[in-house]
Amino acid sequence: MPHLVRRLTTLLTVPAVLLGLVGTSAATAAPSTSFPTRIELPDGFQPEGIAIARGTAYFGSRADGDIYAADLRTGRGKVISQGPGTGSLGMKVDRFGRLFVAGAAGGNGRVIDTRTGKILASYTFTTATPTFVNDVILGKDAAYFTDSTQPVFYKVSLGRLTAKPQTIPLSGDYQHLPGNNANGISLTPDGRALIMVQSSTGFLLRVDPRTGVARRIDIGDALMTNGDGLLLVGRTLYVVQNRSNQISVLTLNKSGTKGTVVDQITSTDFDVPTTVAAFGNRLYLPNARFSTPPTPTTPYWVTAVSRSRVR
């Protein structure tokens, strides 16, 4: 994709600190009712990931890995970091302004200084093929990355970014299948474990971050079909179901072993949303438009929906 000229931006959101492992996924209470409910991204951008923090929202391009920042108040933005030529998928930003980015088929990840665009650290998680490093969550001491085509996840120390990443095999109730497996990742409400959605089965899995042992979360007969990005706010888990064009809303127990589907959120503006971040009483989702052949002039946008219906 040719690099377009994009305008500078700021965004409005300060991530709250959750319990235990958690770092940056919660919403602020700042008002957002006067902000636009649709933000246009550059043509041809092919968005996938989103992170919102410290007044700035960030989006990653599947096309070339560019990182784009946009202002929730105005919708304007620009590229703050040029990509490596491979995709940038799930991302999270910490309180120091460091953006952790999953590197898709490159089998890698990187950390970007959002103030300068400089790459602070790069990781080659695997040289195996296929690989698809899909999403990331920040814990208390480490960042955890999923790989949708390998039966493992990756751990990166937050204390020493130059430390060698660890590869942790998944086991227990996890069964590796053809297609996308471990995709979106979050934390349990008590911060003691990870939550992953397995796209190929629609299962939610509670994963021990030290051993990789996975146990299926009891959500009754519900399946998170087409499960993609996850967002935990308190004990509410939002599960983006991309090609289903909806978000399932679950309430979890403290340990994350059991949950109940309490709502579904949809919008006529959705066109295969992938990931989600919160600001005020809104959820923001980039539309990946997987069903639309990408070209340099294909339009892409972000949709904001209310989360106020969730009790």
PDB file of C-alpha atoms in Angstrom:
ATOM      1  CA  MET A   1       0.000   0.000   0.000  1.00  0.00           C
ATOM      2  CA  PRO A   2       1.442   3.419  -0.845  1.00  0.00           C
ATOM      3  CA  HIS A   3       1.968   5.573   2.220  1.00  0.00           C
ATOM      4  CA  LEU A   4      -0.592   8.355   2.344  1.00  0.00           C
ATOM      5  CA  VAL A   5      -0.194  11.712   3.972  1.00  0.00           C
ATOM      6  CA  ARG A   6      -2.158  11.605   7.222  1.00  0.00           C
ATOM      7  CA  ARG A   7      -2.987  14.349   9.663  1.00  0.00           C
ATOM      8  CA  LEU A   8      -1.831  14.599  13.274  1.00  0.00           C
ATOM      9  CA  THR A   9      -4.180  13.618  16.031  1.00  0.00           C
ATOM     10  CA  THR A  10      -4.868  13.145  19.637  1.00  0.00           C
ATOM     11  CA  LEU A  11      -7.375  10.845  21.302  1.00  0.00           C
ATOM     12  CA  LEU A  12      -9.109  10.833  24.627  1.00  0.00           C
ATOM     13  CA  THR A  13      -8.705   7.906  26.992  1.00  0.00           C
ATOM     14  CA  VAL A  14      -6.718   6.929  30.061  1.00  0.00           C
ATOM     15  CA  PRO A  15      -6.676   3.199  30.750  1.00  0.00           C
ATOM     16  CA  ALA A  16      -7.653   2.165  34.254  1.00  0.00           C
ATOM     17  CA  VAL A  17      -5.645  -0.377  36.227  1.00  0.00           C
ATOM     18  CA  LEU A  18      -7.418  -3.648  36.813  1.00  0.00           C
ATOM     19  CA  LEU A  19      -6.603  -6.304  39.366  1.00  0.00           C
ATOM     20  CA  GLY A  20      -3.575  -8.575  39.393  1.00  0.00           C
ATOM     21  CA  LEU A  21      -1.925  -9.001  36.003  1.00  0.00           C
ATOM     22  CA  VAL A  22      -3.870  -6.298  34.220  1.00  0.00           C
ATOM     23  CA  GLY A  23      -2.498  -3.193  32.591  1.00  0.00           C
ATOM     24  CA  THR A  24      -4.407  -1.230  29.987  1.00  0.00           C
ATOM     25  CA  SER A  25      -7.731  -2.511  28.686  1.00  0.00           C
ATOM     26  CA  ALA A  26     -10.288  -0.690  30.836  1.00  0.00           C
ATOM     27  CA  ALA A  27     -12.270   2.396  29.885  1.00  0.00           C
ATOM     28  CA  THR A  28     -12.326   5.818  31.448  1.00  0.00           C
ATOM     29  CA  ALA A  29     -15.443   7.602  32.598  1.00  0.00           C
ATOM     30  CA  ALA A  30     -14.827  10.605  30.361  1.00  0.00           C
ATOM     31  CA  PRO A  31     -17.838  11.769  28.327  1.00  0.00           C
ATOM     32  CA  SER A  32     -17.913  10.853  24.637  1.00  0.00           C
ATOM     33  CA  THR A  33     -21.476  11.649  23.547  1.00  0.00           C
ATOM     34  CA  SER A  34     -20.381  14.598  21.392  1.00  0.00           C
ATOM     35  CA  PHE A  35     -17.701  12.605  19.598  1.00  0.00           C
ATOM     36  CA  PRO A  36     -18.317  11.118  16.134  1.00  0.00           C
ATOM     37  CA  THR A  37     -19.609   7.559  16.028  1.00  0.00           C
ATOM     38  CA  ARG A  38     -17.674   6.843  12.844  1.00  0.00           C
ATOM     39  CA  ILE A  39     -14.014   7.626  12.160  1.00  0.00           C
ATOM     40  CA  GLU A  40     -12.680   7.334   8.628  1.00  0.00           C
ATOM     41  CA  LEU A  41      -9.304   5.647   8.190  1.00  0.00           C
ATOM     42  CA  PRO A  42      -7.022   6.135   5.170  1.00  0.00           C
ATOM     43  CA  ASP A  43      -8.150   4.329   2.023  1.00  0.00           C
ATOM     44  CA  GLY A  44      -6.425   0.987   1.632  1.00  0.00           C
ATOM     45  CA  PHE A  45      -5.267   0.895   5.267  1.00  0.00           C
ATOM     46  CA  GLN A  46      -6.738  -2.549   6.129  1.00  0.00           C
ATOM     47  CA  PRO A  47      -7.102  -2.095   9.914  1.00  0.00           C
ATOM     48  CA  GLU A  48      -7.184  -4.895  12.453  1.00  0.00           C
ATOM     49  CA  GLY A  49      -5.977  -3.881  15.931  1.00  0.00           C
ATOM     50  CA  ILE A  50      -6.912  -0.941  18.150  1.00  0.00           C
ATOM     51  CA  ALA A  51      -5.598   0.467  21.421  1.00  0.00           C
ATOM     52  CA  ILE A  52      -6.766   3.601  23.225  1.00  0.00           C
ATOM     53  CA  ALA A  53      -4.704   5.372  25.888  1.00  0.00           C
ATOM     54  CA  ARG A  54      -3.542   8.798  27.070  1.00  0.00           C
ATOM     55  CA  GLY A  55      -5.684  10.729  24.653  1.00  0.00           C
ATOM     56  CA  THR A  56      -4.571   8.751  21.598  1.00  0.00           C
ATOM     57  CA  ALA A  57      -6.020   5.767  19.767  1.00  0.00           C
ATOM     58  CA  TYR A  58      -3.820   3.545  17.629  1.00  0.00           C
ATOM     59  CA  PHE A  59      -4.660   1.291  14.689  1.00  0.00           C
ATOM     60  CA  GLY A  60      -2.495  -1.290  12.948  1.00  0.00           C
ATOM     61  CA  SER A  61      -2.497  -2.037   9.227  1.00  0.00           C
ATOM     62  CA  ARG A  62      -2.663  -5.597   7.948  1.00  0.00           C
ATOM     63  CA  ALA A  63      -1.244  -4.382   4.640  1.00  0.00           C
ATOM     64  CA  ASP A  64       2.181  -3.113   5.688  1.00  0.00           C
ATOM     65  CA  GLY A  65       2.188  -2.742   9.480  1.00  0.00           C
ATOM     66  CA  ASP A  66       1.849   1.048   9.648  1.00  0.00           C
ATOM     67  CA  ILE A  67       0.593   2.447  12.969  1.00  0.00           C
ATOM     68  CA  TYR A  68      -2.004   5.198  12.619  1.00  0.00           C
ATOM     69  CA  ALA A  69      -3.144   7.530  15.419  1.00  0.00           C
ATOM     70  CA  ALA A  70      -6.544   9.237  15.341  1.00  0.00           C
ATOM     71  CA  ASP A  71      -8.376  11.779  17.477  1.00  0.00           C
ATOM     72  CA  LEU A  72     -11.680  10.513  18.854  1.00  0.00           C
ATOM     73  CA  ARG A  73     -12.975  14.070  19.110  1.00  0.00           C
ATOM     74  CA  THR A  74     -12.191  15.113  15.532  1.00  0.00           C
ATOM     75  CA  GLY A  75     -11.506  11.854  13.705  1.00  0.00           C
ATOM     76  CA  ARG A  76      -8.293  13.241  12.209  1.00  0.00           C
ATOM     77  CA  GLY A  77      -5.047  11.302  12.288  1.00  0.00           C
ATOM     78  CA  LYS A  78      -1.702  10.348  10.787  1.00  0.00           C
ATOM     79  CA  VAL A  79       0.792   7.495  10.591  1.00  0.00           C
ATOM     80  CA  ILE A  80       3.158   7.725  13.563  1.00  0.00           C
ATOM     81  CA  SER A  81       5.291   4.670  12.777  1.00  0.00           C
ATOM     82  CA  GLN A  82       6.063   3.084   9.425  1.00  0.00           C
ATOM     83  CA  GLY A  83       5.444  -0.635   9.265  1.00  0.00           C
ATOM     84  CA  PRO A  84       7.989  -3.343   8.438  1.00  0.00           C
ATOM     85  CA  GLY A  85       6.046  -4.517   5.370  1.00  0.00           C
ATOM     86  CA  THR A  86       4.187  -7.237   7.281  1.00  0.00           C
ATOM     87  CA  GLY A  87       0.949  -6.844   9.206  1.00  0.00           C
ATOM     88  CA  SER A  88       0.323  -5.215  12.571  1.00  0.00           C
ATOM     89  CA  LEU A  89      -2.576  -6.882  14.339  1.00  0.00           C
ATOM     90  CA  GLY A  90      -3.570  -6.802  18.028  1.00  0.00           C
ATOM     91  CA  MET A  91      -1.988  -4.087  20.158  1.00  0.00           C
ATOM     92  CA  LYS A  92      -1.954  -2.633  23.645  1.00  0.00           C
ATOM     93  CA  VAL A  93      -0.375   0.531  25.041  1.00  0.00           C
ATOM     94  CA  ASP A  94       0.989   0.799  28.577  1.00  0.00           C
ATOM     95  CA  ARG A  95       1.149   3.739  30.958  1.00  0.00           C
ATOM     96  CA  PHE A  96       4.609   4.657  29.667  1.00  0.00           C
ATOM     97  CA  GLY A  97       3.315   5.169  26.133  1.00  0.00           C
ATOM     98  CA  ARG A  98       4.849   1.943  24.831  1.00  0.00           C
ATOM     99  CA  LEU A  99       2.754   0.223  22.178  1.00  0.00           C
ATOM    100  CA  PHE A 100       3.039  -3.577  22.016  1.00  0.00           C
ATOM    101  CA  VAL A 101       2.156  -4.902  18.572  1.00  0.00           C
ATOM    102  CA  ALA A 102       1.481  -8.453  17.329  1.00  0.00           C
ATOM    103  CA  GLY A 103       3.245  -9.117  14.026  1.00  0.00           C
ATOM    104  CA  ALA A 104       0.920 -11.520  12.177  1.00  0.00           C
ATOM    105  CA  ALA A 105       2.560 -13.864   9.631  1.00  0.00           C
ATOM    106  CA  GLY A 106       5.960 -12.362  10.421  1.00  0.00           C
ATOM    107  CA  GLY A 107       6.016 -14.509  13.575  1.00  0.00           C
ATOM    108  CA  ASN A 108       7.145 -11.489  15.539  1.00  0.00           C
ATOM    109  CA  GLY A 109       6.201  -8.572  17.752  1.00  0.00           C
ATOM    110  CA  ARG A 110       7.547  -5.147  18.501  1.00  0.00           C
ATOM    111  CA  VAL A 111       7.319  -2.302  21.000  1.00  0.00           C
ATOM    112  CA  ILE A 112       6.935   1.252  19.711  1.00  0.00           C
ATOM    113  CA  ASP A 113       7.409   4.560  21.496  1.00  0.00           C
ATOM    114  CA  THR A 114       4.150   6.342  20.682  1.00  0.00           C
ATOM    115  CA  ARG A 115       5.729   9.759  21.222  1.00  0.00           C
ATOM    116  CA  THR A 116       8.507   9.333  18.658  1.00  0.00           C
ATOM    117  CA  GLY A 117       7.468   6.321  16.592  1.00  0.00           C
ATOM    118  CA  LYS A 118      10.805   4.690  17.414  1.00  0.00           C
ATOM    119  CA  ILE A 119      10.929   0.910  17.753  1.00  0.00           C
ATOM    120  CA  LEU A 120      12.091   0.165  21.298  1.00  0.00           C
ATOM    121  CA  ALA A 121      12.274  -3.623  20.954  1.00  0.00           C
ATOM    122  CA  SER A 122      11.660  -6.293  18.333  1.00  0.00           C
ATOM    123  CA  TYR A 123      11.036  -9.994  18.899  1.00  0.00           C
ATOM    124  CA  THR A 124      11.224 -12.987  16.611  1.00  0.00           C
ATOM    125  CA  PHE A 125       8.910 -15.403  18.385  1.00  0.00           C
ATOM    126  CA  THR A 126       9.172 -18.213  15.850  1.00  0.00           C
ATOM    127  CA  THR A 127      10.587 -19.090  12.447  1.00  0.00           C
ATOM    128  CA  ALA A 128       8.139 -21.975  12.088  1.00  0.00           C
ATOM    129  CA  THR A 129       5.552 -21.837   9.330  1.00  0.00           C
ATOM    130  CA  PRO A 130       2.737 -21.212   9.322  1.00  0.00           C
ATOM    131  CA  THR A 131       2.614 -18.647  12.095  1.00  0.00           C
ATOM    132  CA  PHE A 132       0.157 -15.853  12.826  1.00  0.00           C
ATOM    133  CA  VAL A 133       0.924 -13.753  15.895  1.00  0.00           C
ATOM    134  CA  ASN A 134      -2.542 -12.344  16.410  1.00  0.00           C
ATOM    135  CA  ASP A 135      -3.127 -10.460  19.654  1.00  0.00           C
ATOM    136  CA  VAL A 136      -1.502  -9.251  22.860  1.00  0.00           C
ATOM    137  CA  ILE A 137      -2.491  -8.428  26.445  1.00  0.00           C
ATOM    138  CA  LEU A 138      -0.426  -6.637  29.070  1.00  0.00           C
ATOM    139  CA  GLY A 139      -0.182  -8.197  32.504  1.00  0.00           C
ATOM    140  CA  LYS A 140       1.459  -6.944  35.661  1.00  0.00           C
ATOM    141  CA  ASP A 141       4.947  -8.119  34.697  1.00  0.00           C
ATOM    142  CA  ALA A 142       4.658  -9.434  31.145  1.00  0.00           C
ATOM    143  CA  ALA A 143       3.011  -9.107  27.759  1.00  0.00           C
ATOM    144  CA  TYR A 144       1.373 -12.232  26.313  1.00  0.00           C
ATOM    145  CA  PHE A 145       0.954 -12.822  22.565  1.00  0.00           C
ATOM    146  CA  THR A 146      -1.265 -15.424  20.901  1.00  0.00           C
ATOM    147  CA  ASP A 147      -0.353 -17.392  17.777  1.00  0.00           C
ATOM    148  CA  SER A 148      -3.410 -18.559  15.834  1.00  0.00           C
ATOM    149  CA  THR A 149      -1.586 -21.247  13.850  1.00  0.00           C
ATOM    150  CA  GLN A 150       0.820 -22.628  16.458  1.00  0.00           C
ATOM    151  CA  PRO A 151      -0.271 -24.375  19.730  1.00  0.00           C
ATOM    152  CA  VAL A 152       1.699 -21.926  21.876  1.00  0.00           C
ATOM    153  CA  PHE A 153       1.716 -18.397  23.198  1.00  0.00           C
ATOM    154  CA  TYR A 154       4.601 -16.028  23.845  1.00  0.00           C
ATOM    155  CA  LYS A 155       5.637 -14.123  26.953  1.00  0.00           C
ATOM    156  CA  VAL A 156       7.699 -10.910  26.981  1.00  0.00           C
ATOM    157  CA  SER A 157       9.011  -9.303  30.153  1.00  0.00           C
ATOM    158  CA  LEU A 158       7.772  -5.772  30.796  1.00  0.00           C
ATOM    159  CA  GLY A 159      10.642  -5.057  33.159  1.00  0.00           C
ATOM    160  CA  ARG A 160      13.379  -5.726  30.622  1.00  0.00           C
ATOM    161  CA  LEU A 161      12.227  -5.352  27.042  1.00  0.00           C
ATOM    162  CA  THR A 162      15.481  -6.774  25.690  1.00  0.00           C
ATOM    163  CA  ALA A 163      15.001 -10.093  27.526  1.00  0.00           C
ATOM    164  CA  LYS A 164      14.493 -13.152  25.335  1.00  0.00           C
ATOM    165  CA  PRO A 165      10.780 -14.000  24.946  1.00  0.00           C
ATOM    166  CA  GLN A 166       9.453 -17.304  26.244  1.00  0.00           C
ATOM    167  CA  THR A 167       7.393 -19.788  24.240  1.00  0.00           C
ATOM    168  CA  ILE A 168       4.763 -21.571  26.332  1.00  0.00           C
ATOM    169  CA  PRO A 169       2.915 -24.608  24.883  1.00  0.00           C
ATOM    170  CA  LEU A 170      -0.866 -24.775  25.246  1.00  0.00           C
ATOM    171  CA  SER A 171      -2.315 -27.960  26.744  1.00  0.00           C
ATOM    172  CA  GLY A 172      -5.286 -29.208  28.761  1.00  0.00           C
ATOM    173  CA  ASP A 173      -8.610 -28.473  27.047  1.00  0.00           C
ATOM    174  CA  TYR A 174      -6.884 -26.734  24.150  1.00  0.00           C
ATOM    175  CA  GLN A 175      -6.975 -28.832  20.983  1.00  0.00           C
ATOM    176  CA  HIS A 176      -5.119 -27.490  17.979  1.00  0.00           C
ATOM    177  CA  LEU A 177      -7.310 -27.574  14.864  1.00  0.00           C
ATOM    178  CA  PRO A 178      -7.054 -26.382  11.248  1.00  0.00           C
ATOM    179  CA  GLY A 179      -7.765 -22.682  10.783  1.00  0.00           C
ATOM    180  CA  ASN A 180      -7.511 -19.919  13.378  1.00  0.00           C
ATOM    181  CA  ASN A 181      -7.061 -21.157  16.917  1.00  0.00           C
ATOM    182  CA  ALA A 182      -6.013 -18.921  19.843  1.00  0.00           C
ATOM    183  CA  ASN A 183      -6.996 -15.436  18.751  1.00  0.00           C
ATOM    184  CA  GLY A 184      -8.109 -12.620  21.099  1.00  0.00           C
ATOM    185  CA  ILE A 185      -6.604 -12.540  24.574  1.00  0.00           C
ATOM    186  CA  SER A 186      -7.585 -10.890  27.846  1.00  0.00           C
ATOM    187  CA  LEU A 187      -7.230 -11.422  31.588  1.00  0.00           C
ATOM    188  CA  THR A 188      -9.521 -12.971  34.148  1.00  0.00           C
ATOM    189  CA  PRO A 189     -11.221 -10.478  36.503  1.00  0.00           C
ATOM    190  CA  ASP A 190      -8.939 -11.521  39.364  1.00  0.00           C
ATOM    191  CA  GLY A 191      -5.870 -11.077  37.144  1.00  0.00           C
ATOM    192  CA  ARG A 192      -4.550 -14.563  37.884  1.00  0.00           C
ATOM    193  CA  ALA A 193      -4.996 -16.117  34.457  1.00  0.00           C
ATOM    194  CA  LEU A 194      -5.436 -15.411  30.762  1.00  0.00           C
ATOM    195  CA  ILE A 195      -8.579 -15.717  28.680  1.00  0.00           C
ATOM    196  CA  MET A 196      -8.256 -16.743  25.024  1.00  0.00           C
ATOM    197  CA  VAL A 197     -10.951 -17.238  22.423  1.00  0.00           C
ATOM    198  CA  GLN A 198     -10.362 -20.125  20.032  1.00  0.00           C
ATOM    199  CA  SER A 199     -11.845 -19.045  16.709  1.00  0.00           C
ATOM    200  CA  SER A 200     -11.954 -22.556  15.235  1.00  0.00           C
ATOM    201  CA  THR A 201     -14.221 -23.859  18.038  1.00  0.00           C
ATOM    202  CA  GLY A 202     -15.874 -20.776  19.505  1.00  0.00           C
ATOM    203  CA  PHE A 203     -14.610 -21.803  22.952  1.00  0.00           C
ATOM    204  CA  LEU A 204     -13.405 -19.423  25.627  1.00  0.00           C
ATOM    205  CA  LEU A 205     -10.389 -20.833  27.436  1.00  0.00           C
ATOM    206  CA  ARG A 206      -8.923 -19.919  30.809  1.00  0.00           C
ATOM    207  CA  VAL A 207      -5.153 -20.375  30.521  1.00  0.00           C
ATOM    208  CA  ASP A 208      -2.524 -20.579  33.248  1.00  0.00           C
ATOM    209  CA  PRO A 209       0.091 -17.988  32.187  1.00  0.00           C
ATOM    210  CA  ARG A 210       2.945 -20.040  33.662  1.00  0.00           C
ATOM    211  CA  THR A 211       2.144 -23.543  32.445  1.00  0.00           C
ATOM    212  CA  GLY A 212      -0.125 -23.031  29.437  1.00  0.00           C
ATOM    213  CA  VAL A 213      -2.726 -25.447  30.802  1.00  0.00           C
ATOM    214  CA  ALA A 214      -6.103 -24.384  29.390  1.00  0.00           C
ATOM    215  CA  ARG A 215      -9.565 -25.084  30.785  1.00  0.00           C
ATOM    216  CA  ARG A 216     -12.746 -24.341  28.922  1.00  0.00           C
ATOM    217  CA  ILE A 217     -14.766 -21.552  30.527  1.00  0.00           C
ATOM    218  CA  ASP A 218     -18.312 -22.616  31.350  1.00  0.00           C
ATOM    219  CA  ILE A 219     -20.641 -20.340  29.375  1.00  0.00           C
ATOM    220  CA  GLY A 220     -23.396 -22.920  28.996  1.00  0.00           C
ATOM    221  CA  ASP A 221     -24.307 -23.835  25.424  1.00  0.00           C
ATOM    222  CA  ALA A 222     -23.077 -20.534  23.991  1.00  0.00           C
ATOM    223  CA  LEU A 223     -20.296 -20.505  21.429  1.00  0.00           C
ATOM    224  CA  MET A 224     -18.238 -17.470  20.493  1.00  0.00           C
ATOM    225  CA  THR A 225     -18.395 -18.298  16.785  1.00  0.00           C
ATOM    226  CA  ASN A 226     -15.977 -16.142  14.751  1.00  0.00           C
ATOM    227  CA  GLY A 227     -14.469 -14.948  18.041  1.00  0.00           C
ATOM    228  CA  ASP A 228     -11.766 -12.320  17.583  1.00  0.00           C
ATOM    229  CA  GLY A 229     -10.774  -9.443  19.886  1.00  0.00           C
ATOM    230  CA  LEU A 230     -11.526  -9.492  23.623  1.00  0.00           C
ATOM    231  CA  LEU A 231     -11.964  -6.629  26.076  1.00  0.00           C
ATOM    232  CA  LEU A 232     -12.371  -6.986  29.834  1.00  0.00           C
ATOM    233  CA  VAL A 233     -13.888  -4.133  31.846  1.00  0.00           C
ATOM    234  CA  GLY A 234     -14.361  -5.142  35.483  1.00  0.00           C
ATOM    235  CA  ARG A 235     -16.173  -8.481  35.254  1.00  0.00           C
ATOM    236  CA  THR A 236     -17.705  -7.743  31.854  1.00  0.00           C
ATOM    237  CA  LEU A 237     -16.072  -9.444  28.875  1.00  0.00           C
ATOM    238  CA  TYR A 238     -16.747  -8.141  25.366  1.00  0.00           C
ATOM    239  CA  VAL A 239     -16.128 -10.715  22.620  1.00  0.00           C
ATOM    240  CA  VAL A 240     -15.961  -9.417  19.049  1.00  0.00           C
ATOM    241  CA  GLN A 241     -17.391 -11.962  16.591  1.00  0.00           C
ATOM    242  CA  ASN A 242     -15.981 -10.607  13.382  1.00  0.00           C
ATOM    243  CA  ARG A 243     -17.910 -12.176  10.467  1.00  0.00           C
ATOM    244  CA  SER A 244     -21.001 -12.376  12.670  1.00  0.00           C
ATOM    245  CA  ASN A 245     -20.892  -8.555  12.890  1.00  0.00           C
ATOM    246  CA  GLN A 246     -21.659  -8.535  16.586  1.00  0.00           C
ATOM    247  CA  ILE A 247     -20.200  -8.274  20.071  1.00  0.00           C
ATOM    248  CA  SER A 248     -21.243 -10.796  22.693  1.00  0.00           C
ATOM    249  CA  VAL A 249     -21.287  -9.401  26.218  1.00  0.00           C
ATOM    250  CA  LEU A 250     -20.618 -11.765  29.115  1.00  0.00           C
ATOM    251  CA  THR A 251     -20.458 -11.397  32.856  1.00  0.00           C
ATOM    252  CA  LEU A 252     -17.754 -13.540  34.463  1.00  0.00           C
ATOM    253  CA  ASN A 253     -17.120 -14.776  37.942  1.00  0.00           C
ATOM    254  CA  LYS A 254     -14.014 -13.412  39.645  1.00  0.00           C
ATOM    255  CA  SER A 255     -11.747 -16.278  38.658  1.00  0.00           C
ATOM    256  CA  GLY A 256     -12.983 -16.394  35.078  1.00  0.00           C
ATOM    257  CA  THR A 257     -14.030 -20.034  35.216  1.00  0.00           C
ATOM    258  CA  LYS A 258     -17.703 -19.352  34.468  1.00  0.00           C
ATOM    259  CA  GLY A 259     -19.669 -16.750  32.559  1.00  0.00           C
ATOM    260  CA  THR A 260     -23.098 -15.834  31.241  1.00  0.00           C
ATOM    261  CA  VAL A 261     -23.992 -14.152  27.961  1.00  0.00           C
ATOM    262  CA  VAL A 262     -26.090 -11.112  28.914  1.00  0.00           C
ATOM    263  CA  ASP A 263     -26.266  -9.120  25.682  1.00  0.00           C
ATOM    264  CA  GLN A 264     -25.302  -8.833  22.020  1.00  0.00           C
ATOM    265  CA  ILE A 265     -24.378  -5.518  20.467  1.00  0.00           C
ATOM    266  CA  THR A 266     -24.736  -4.984  16.724  1.00  0.00           C
ATOM    267  CA  SER A 267     -24.617  -2.055  14.327  1.00  0.00           C
ATOM    268  CA  THR A 268     -25.589  -1.495  10.707  1.00  0.00           C
ATOM    269  CA  ASP A 269     -22.195   0.225  10.416  1.00  0.00           C
ATOM    270  CA  PHE A 270     -20.275  -2.986  11.193  1.00  0.00           C
ATOM    271  CA  ASP A 271     -18.412  -4.613   8.300  1.00  0.00           C
ATOM    272  CA  VAL A 272     -16.431  -7.435   9.910  1.00  0.00           C
ATOM    273  CA  PRO A 273     -15.154  -5.665  13.048  1.00  0.00           C
ATOM    274  CA  THR A 274     -12.130  -7.376  14.553  1.00  0.00           C
ATOM    275  CA  THR A 275     -10.962  -5.829  17.819  1.00  0.00           C
ATOM    276  CA  VAL A 276     -12.344  -3.430  20.414  1.00  0.00           C
ATOM    277  CA  ALA A 277     -11.259  -0.733  22.841  1.00  0.00           C
ATOM    278  CA  ALA A 278     -13.357   1.343  25.237  1.00  0.00           C
ATOM    279  CA  PHE A 279     -13.613   5.050  25.868  1.00  0.00           C
ATOM    280  CA  GLY A 280     -16.262   6.479  28.181  1.00  0.00           C
ATOM    281  CA  ASN A 281     -19.553   4.733  27.488  1.00  0.00           C
ATOM    282  CA  ARG A 282     -18.503   3.678  24.007  1.00  0.00           C
ATOM    283  CA  LEU A 283     -16.776   0.773  22.352  1.00  0.00           C
ATOM    284  CA  TYR A 284     -14.644   1.490  19.290  1.00  0.00           C
ATOM    285  CA  LEU A 285     -14.130  -1.180  16.628  1.00  0.00           C
ATOM    286  CA  PRO A 286     -12.121  -1.067  13.381  1.00  0.00           C
ATOM    287  CA  ASN A 287     -13.884  -2.749  10.453  1.00  0.00           C
ATOM    288  CA  ALA A 288     -11.508  -5.122   8.664  1.00  0.00           C
ATOM    289  CA  ARG A 289     -13.961  -5.756   5.778  1.00  0.00           C
ATOM    290  CA  PHE A 290     -12.582  -9.269   5.174  1.00  0.00           C
ATOM    291  CA  SER A 291     -15.342  -9.927   2.624  1.00  0.00           C
ATOM    292  CA  THR A 292     -14.298  -6.949   0.479  1.00  0.00           C
ATOM    293  CA  PRO A 293     -11.259  -7.389  -1.802  1.00  0.00           C
ATOM    294  CA  PRO A 294      -8.633  -4.872  -0.629  1.00  0.00           C
ATOM    295  CA  THR A 295      -7.318  -2.271  -3.015  1.00  0.00           C
ATOM    296  CA  PRO A 296      -5.364   0.965  -2.447  1.00  0.00           C
ATOM    297  CA  THR A 297      -8.676   2.874  -2.657  1.00  0.00           C
ATOM    298  CA  THR A 298     -10.863   0.597  -0.520  1.00  0.00           C
ATOM    299  CA  PRO A 299     -12.439   2.655   2.305  1.00  0.00           C
ATOM    300  CA  TYR A 300     -12.061   1.598   5.946  1.00  0.00           C
ATOM    301  CA  TRP A 301     -13.531   3.063   9.089  1.00  0.00           C
ATOM    302  CA  VAL A 302     -13.985   2.698  12.844  1.00  0.00           C
ATOM    303  CA  THR A 303     -17.439   2.282  14.388  1.00  0.00           C
ATOM    304  CA  ALA A 304     -18.352   3.479  17.891  1.00  0.00           C
ATOM    305  CA  VAL A 305     -21.263   1.828  19.687  1.00  0.00           C
ATOM    306  CA  SER A 306     -22.735   2.358  23.131  1.00  0.00           C
ATOM    307  CA  ARG A 307     -21.969  -0.039  25.956  1.00  0.00           C
ATOM    308  CA  SER A 308     -24.463   1.652  28.304  1.00  0.00           C
ATOM    309  CA  ARG A 309     -27.004  -1.189  28.032  1.00  0.00           C
ATOM    310  CA  VAL A 310     -24.734  -3.518  29.977  1.00  0.00           C
ATOM    311  CA  ARG A 311     -25.481  -3.572  33.699  1.00  0.00           C
TER     312      ARG A 311
END
